[in-house]
Coordinates of C-alpha atoms in Angstrom, one line a residue:
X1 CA 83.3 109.4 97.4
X2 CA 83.7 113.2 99.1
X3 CA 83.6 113.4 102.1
X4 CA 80.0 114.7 102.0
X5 CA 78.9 112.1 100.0
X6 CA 80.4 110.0 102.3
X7 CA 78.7 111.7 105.7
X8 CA 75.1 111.7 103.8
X9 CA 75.6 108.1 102.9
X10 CA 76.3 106.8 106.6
X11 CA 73.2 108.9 107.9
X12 CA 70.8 107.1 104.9
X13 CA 72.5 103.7 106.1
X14 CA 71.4 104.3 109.7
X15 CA 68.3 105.5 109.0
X16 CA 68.3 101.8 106.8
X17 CA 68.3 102.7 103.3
X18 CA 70.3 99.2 101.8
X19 CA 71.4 100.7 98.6
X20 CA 73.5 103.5 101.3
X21 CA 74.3 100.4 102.9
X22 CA 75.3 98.4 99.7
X23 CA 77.4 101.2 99.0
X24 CA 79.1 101.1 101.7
X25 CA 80.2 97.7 102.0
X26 CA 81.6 98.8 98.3
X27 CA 83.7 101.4 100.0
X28 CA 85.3 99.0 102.3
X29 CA 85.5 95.4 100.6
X30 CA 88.3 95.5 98.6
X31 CA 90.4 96.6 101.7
X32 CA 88.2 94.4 103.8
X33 CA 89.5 91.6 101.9
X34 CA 92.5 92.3 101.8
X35 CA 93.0 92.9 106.1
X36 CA 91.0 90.2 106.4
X37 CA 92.8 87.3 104.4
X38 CA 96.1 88.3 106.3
X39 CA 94.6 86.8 109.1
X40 CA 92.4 83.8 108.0
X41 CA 94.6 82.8 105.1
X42 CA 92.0 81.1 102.9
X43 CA 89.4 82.6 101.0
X44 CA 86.2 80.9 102.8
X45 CA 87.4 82.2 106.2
X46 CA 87.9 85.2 104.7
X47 CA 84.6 85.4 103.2
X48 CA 83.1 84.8 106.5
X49 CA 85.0 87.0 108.6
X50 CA 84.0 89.9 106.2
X51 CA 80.8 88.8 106.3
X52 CA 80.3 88.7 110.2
X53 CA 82.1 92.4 110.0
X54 CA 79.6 93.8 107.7
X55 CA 76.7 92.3 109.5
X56 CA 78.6 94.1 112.9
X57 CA 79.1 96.8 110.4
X58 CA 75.0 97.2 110.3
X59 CA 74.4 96.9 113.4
X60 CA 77.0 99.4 115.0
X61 CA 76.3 101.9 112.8
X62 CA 74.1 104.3 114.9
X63 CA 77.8 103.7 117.3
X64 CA 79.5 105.6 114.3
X65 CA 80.3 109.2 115.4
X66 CA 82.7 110.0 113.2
X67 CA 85.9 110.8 115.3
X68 CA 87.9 108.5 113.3
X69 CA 87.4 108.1 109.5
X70 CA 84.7 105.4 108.7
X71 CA 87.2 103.0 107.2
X72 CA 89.0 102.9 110.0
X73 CA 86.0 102.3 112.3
X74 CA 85.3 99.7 109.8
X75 CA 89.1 98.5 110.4
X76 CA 88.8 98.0 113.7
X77 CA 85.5 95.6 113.5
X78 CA 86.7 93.7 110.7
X79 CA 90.2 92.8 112.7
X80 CA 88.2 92.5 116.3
X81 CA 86.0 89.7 113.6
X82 CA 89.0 88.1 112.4
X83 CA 90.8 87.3 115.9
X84 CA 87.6 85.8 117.5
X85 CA 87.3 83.8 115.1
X86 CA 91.2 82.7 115.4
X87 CA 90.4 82.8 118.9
X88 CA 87.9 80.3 118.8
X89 CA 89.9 77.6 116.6
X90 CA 92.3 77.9 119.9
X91 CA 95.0 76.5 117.5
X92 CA 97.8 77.4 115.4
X93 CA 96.1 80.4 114.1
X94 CA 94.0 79.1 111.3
X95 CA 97.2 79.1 108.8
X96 CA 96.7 77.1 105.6
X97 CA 99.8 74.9 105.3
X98 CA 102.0 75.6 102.5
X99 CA 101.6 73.1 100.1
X100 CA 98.0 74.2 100.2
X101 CA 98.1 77.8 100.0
X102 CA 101.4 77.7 97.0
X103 CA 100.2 75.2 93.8
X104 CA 103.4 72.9 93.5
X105 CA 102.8 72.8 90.0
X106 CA 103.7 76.7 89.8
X107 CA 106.9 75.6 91.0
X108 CA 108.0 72.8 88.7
X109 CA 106.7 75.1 85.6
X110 CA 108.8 78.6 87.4
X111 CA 112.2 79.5 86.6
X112 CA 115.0 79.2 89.4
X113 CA 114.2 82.8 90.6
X114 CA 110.8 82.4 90.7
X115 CA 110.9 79.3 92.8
X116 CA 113.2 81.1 95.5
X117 CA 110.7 84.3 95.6
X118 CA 108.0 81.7 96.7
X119 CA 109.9 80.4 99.3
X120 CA 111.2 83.2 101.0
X121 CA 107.2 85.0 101.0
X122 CA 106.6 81.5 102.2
X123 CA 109.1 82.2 104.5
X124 CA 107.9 85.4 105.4
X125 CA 104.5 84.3 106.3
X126 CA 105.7 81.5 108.7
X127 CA 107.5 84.4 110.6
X128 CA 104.9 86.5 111.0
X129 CA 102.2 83.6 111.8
X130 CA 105.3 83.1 114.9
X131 CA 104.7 86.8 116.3
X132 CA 102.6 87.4 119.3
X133 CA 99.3 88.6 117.9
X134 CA 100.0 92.3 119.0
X135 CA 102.9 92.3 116.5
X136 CA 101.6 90.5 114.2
X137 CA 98.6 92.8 114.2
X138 CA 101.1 96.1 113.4
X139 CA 102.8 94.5 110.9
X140 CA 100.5 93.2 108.5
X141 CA 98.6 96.6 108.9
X142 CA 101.1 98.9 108.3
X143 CA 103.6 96.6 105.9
X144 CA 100.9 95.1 104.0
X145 CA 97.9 97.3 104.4
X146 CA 100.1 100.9 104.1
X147 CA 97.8 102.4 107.2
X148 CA 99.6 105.4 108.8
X149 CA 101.0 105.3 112.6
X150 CA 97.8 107.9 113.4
X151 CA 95.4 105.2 111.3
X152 CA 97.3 102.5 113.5
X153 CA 96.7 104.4 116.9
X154 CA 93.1 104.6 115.7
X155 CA 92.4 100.8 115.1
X156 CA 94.3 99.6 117.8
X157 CA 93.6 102.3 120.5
X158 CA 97.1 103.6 121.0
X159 CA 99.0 106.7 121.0
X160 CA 101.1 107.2 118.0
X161 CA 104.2 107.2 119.7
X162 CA 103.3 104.0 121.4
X163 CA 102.7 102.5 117.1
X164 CA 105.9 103.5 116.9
X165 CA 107.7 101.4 119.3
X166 CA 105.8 98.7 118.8
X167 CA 106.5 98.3 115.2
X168 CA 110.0 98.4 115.7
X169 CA 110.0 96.1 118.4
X170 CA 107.7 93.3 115.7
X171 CA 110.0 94.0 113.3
X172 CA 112.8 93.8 115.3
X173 CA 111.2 90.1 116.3
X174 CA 110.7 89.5 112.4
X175 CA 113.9 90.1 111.7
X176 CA 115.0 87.4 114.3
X177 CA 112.8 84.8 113.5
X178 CA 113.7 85.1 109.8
X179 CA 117.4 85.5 110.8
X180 CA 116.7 81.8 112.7
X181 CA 114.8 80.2 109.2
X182 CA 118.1 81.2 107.2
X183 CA 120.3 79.6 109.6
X184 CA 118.2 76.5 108.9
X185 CA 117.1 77.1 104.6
X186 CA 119.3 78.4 102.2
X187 CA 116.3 79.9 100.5
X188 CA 117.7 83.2 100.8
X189 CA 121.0 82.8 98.9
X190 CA 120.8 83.3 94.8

């Protein structure tokens, strides 16, 4: 969508035309689901984190001025969704365990290599469910969702220089955490 398209859509949406809306919430939920699942881990959570961002979505929309692209505005309400609601659970952040979230069966039927790819992203995940939240927010955005360090300052109201530092510093506290699982697993050696 141009950027024109894209500016006349958002004024129909305020002004409450739902197929503007609808289109909209296309733009976004690809992305959306993607973000979103980082952080709840299972598709029904997901689902209703997106859900509760689109419906914040609606009503913030007259709050959109444009200053930042709209899928970063949408960004920033989708994550602000998905850490109240991990907030609220006031446990281990609503992580599925891993024999849930990896089929067993997919082992057993995978070859060798196959098997160790699983458990080091298995691995992978654990570490970054261990970072504080600020870290863990930089890294899944920029490692896994590709967003730029001035998309990054954006959602997370920060200079870019400030992204920066604070991505190395998560990764640098990735790096050890996985550094402690191989101590522990030989998952990493082929």
């Amino acid at each position: 969508m141009a950027d024109f398209d894209l500016k006349r859509t958002i004024e129909l949406a305020k002004k409450g035309d739902e197929e503007a809306f609808s289109s909209l919430i296309c733009r976004v939920q690809n992305s959306a689901y993607s973000i979103a699942y980082r952080y709840m881990e299972n598709d029904a959570d997901t689902r209703d984190a997106m859900q509760e961002a689109f419906i914040k979505m609606y009503r913030n929309l007259g709050s959109f001025k444009g200053d930042s692209s709209f899928e970063t505005w949408f960004t920033r309400i989708l994550i602000n969704c998905c850490l109240d609601e991990l907030r609220k659970r006031k446990s281990s952040p609503g992580w599925e365990d891993i024999d849930d979230h990896y089929d067993l069966a997919d082992h057993e039927a995978g070859t060798e290599e196959q098997v160790l790819k699983k458990e080091r992203q298995r691995a992978v995940t654990e570490a970054i469910r261990q970072l504080p939240e600020e870290a863990r927010n930089i890294i899944i955005l920029r490692e896994f969702r590709g967003l730029s360090y001035e998309q990054l300052a954006d959602v997370l109201d920060l200079e870019p220089g400030t992204v920066k530092s604070r991505l190395n510093r998560a990764k640098q506290k990735l790096k050890e955490i996985l550094s402690e699982s191989l101590e522990q697993n030989s998952i990493w050696d082929v």
